[in-house]
Amino acid sequence: MLDIFDMHTHSIASGHSYNTIYEMARGAADLGLKALGITEHAPALPGTCHALYFSNLYVVPRELSGVKLYLGAELNILDYEGRVDLGPAELKRLDIGIASMHPPCLTPGSCKELTHAYICAMENPYVQVIGHPDDGRYLADYEEMARKAKEYHVLLELNNSSLKPGGYRQNSWENARAMLKHCERFGTKVIMNSDAHVVSDVGDHRFAWKLVQETGFPEELVVNGSLEELDGYLQR
Ligand SMILES: [Zn+2]
Ligand SMILES: [Zn+2]
């Protein structure tokens, strides 16, 4: 199938990533990608940019090296009520909002608490993607996640970094497989993302794609072939 964009990457502004947005865009162009999402870690993660970075994003051109740029944030889910670490003033300026759970920002709770947190985050109109829901350190109920993601028109991510050999998240293959099973049942769409922190990883969806093929997951439920379809999710 067509795979024309990567919507979850980090530039040097995220503090533990290594390339500028210009280098990232050039890398995406070299791969023939039509669009690139740069989603810096939101302020609760140590070492990333300040909230002001996000409210000033309007100064950055939305096309570089012939690649359409979507500038957004990877928001941290802060509690079991699904609160995130940017307010409406910044959120409304983002092209894309991914909500994820990260160890320094959220203490792992019970499956019930974490599922509730993810679902509350999905209710936030500025959240359009749930990032790396495969992370076994934050194990959620994939049946409920897939059902609600469909209802709220939110994409669940197949995170290539999680699936890489030596990936530090836990049981990602097994969890992503379970998630896909329920997504297929409910017709919930997924997005393949690299979560690149260095330009050489931009556009790398090899392991996500391997999982799609291995499970026989319907390709029409993977949005990476159509920018129009992606945009339909971003205009919630
Ligand atoms: Zn993340
Ligand atoms: Zn990320």
mmCIF file with all atom_site columns, N, CA, C and O and ligand atoms in Angstrom, residues 41 74 102 132 169 195, ligand 1:
data_model
loop_
_atom_site.group_PDB
_atom_site.id
_atom_site.type_symbol
_atom_site.label_atom_id
_atom_site.label_alt_id
_atom_site.label_comp_id
_atom_site.label_asym_id
_atom_site.label_entity_id
_atom_site.label_seq_id
_atom_site.pdbx_PDB_ins_code
_atom_site.Cartn_x
_atom_site.Cartn_y
_atom_site.Cartn_z
_atom_site.occupancy
_atom_site.B_iso_or_equiv
_atom_site.pdbx_formal_charge
_atom_site.auth_seq_id
_atom_site.auth_comp_id
_atom_site.auth_asym_id
_atom_site.auth_atom_id
_atom_site.pdbx_PDB_model_num
ATOM   1  N  N  . HIS A 1 41  ? 7.916  16.866 22.186 1.00 0.00 ? 41  HIS A N  1
ATOM   2  C  CA . HIS A 1 41  ? 7.387  16.516 23.506 1.00 0.00 ? 41  HIS A CA 1
ATOM   3  C  C  . HIS A 1 41  ? 6.864  17.780 24.182 1.00 0.00 ? 41  HIS A C  1
ATOM   4  O  O  . HIS A 1 41  ? 7.523  18.826 24.177 1.00 0.00 ? 41  HIS A O  1
ATOM   5  N  N  . GLU A 1 74  ? 3.549  16.081 21.052 1.00 0.00 ? 74  GLU A N  1
ATOM   6  C  CA . GLU A 1 74  ? 3.239  14.809 21.689 1.00 0.00 ? 74  GLU A CA 1
ATOM   7  C  C  . GLU A 1 74  ? 2.958  15.153 23.153 1.00 0.00 ? 74  GLU A C  1
ATOM   8  O  O  . GLU A 1 74  ? 3.870  15.417 23.946 1.00 0.00 ? 74  GLU A O  1
ATOM   9  N  N  . HIS A 1 102 ? 4.156  8.629  29.351 1.00 0.00 ? 102 HIS A N  1
ATOM   10 C  CA . HIS A 1 102 ? 5.619  8.539  29.503 1.00 0.00 ? 102 HIS A CA 1
ATOM   11 C  C  . HIS A 1 102 ? 5.977  8.424  30.986 1.00 0.00 ? 102 HIS A C  1
ATOM   12 O  O  . HIS A 1 102 ? 5.416  9.166  31.808 1.00 0.00 ? 102 HIS A O  1
ATOM   13 N  N  . HIS A 1 132 ? 1.873  5.416  20.878 1.00 0.00 ? 132 HIS A N  1
ATOM   14 C  CA . HIS A 1 132 ? 2.351  4.120  21.396 1.00 0.00 ? 132 HIS A CA 1
ATOM   15 C  C  . HIS A 1 132 ? 1.462  3.475  22.476 1.00 0.00 ? 132 HIS A C  1
ATOM   16 O  O  . HIS A 1 132 ? 1.929  3.205  23.602 1.00 0.00 ? 132 HIS A O  1
ATOM   17 N  N  . ARG A 1 169 ? 9.928  -0.267 25.273 1.00 0.00 ? 169 ARG A N  1
ATOM   18 C  CA . ARG A 1 169 ? 8.574  -0.417 25.800 1.00 0.00 ? 169 ARG A CA 1
ATOM   19 C  C  . ARG A 1 169 ? 8.328  -1.916 25.991 1.00 0.00 ? 169 ARG A C  1
ATOM   20 O  O  . ARG A 1 169 ? 9.067  -2.733 25.443 1.00 0.00 ? 169 ARG A O  1
ATOM   21 N  N  . ASP A 1 195 ? 8.109  7.747  15.155 1.00 0.00 ? 195 ASP A N  1
ATOM   22 C  CA . ASP A 1 195 ? 8.579  8.295  16.438 1.00 0.00 ? 195 ASP A CA 1
ATOM   23 C  C  . ASP A 1 195 ? 10.088 8.541  16.365 1.00 0.00 ? 195 ASP A C  1
ATOM   24 O  O  . ASP A 1 195 ? 10.820 8.300  17.326 1.00 0.00 ? 195 ASP A O  1
HETATM 25 ZN ZN . ZN  B 2 .   ? 6.277  9.035  23.267 1.00 0.00 ? 1   ZN  B ZN 1
#
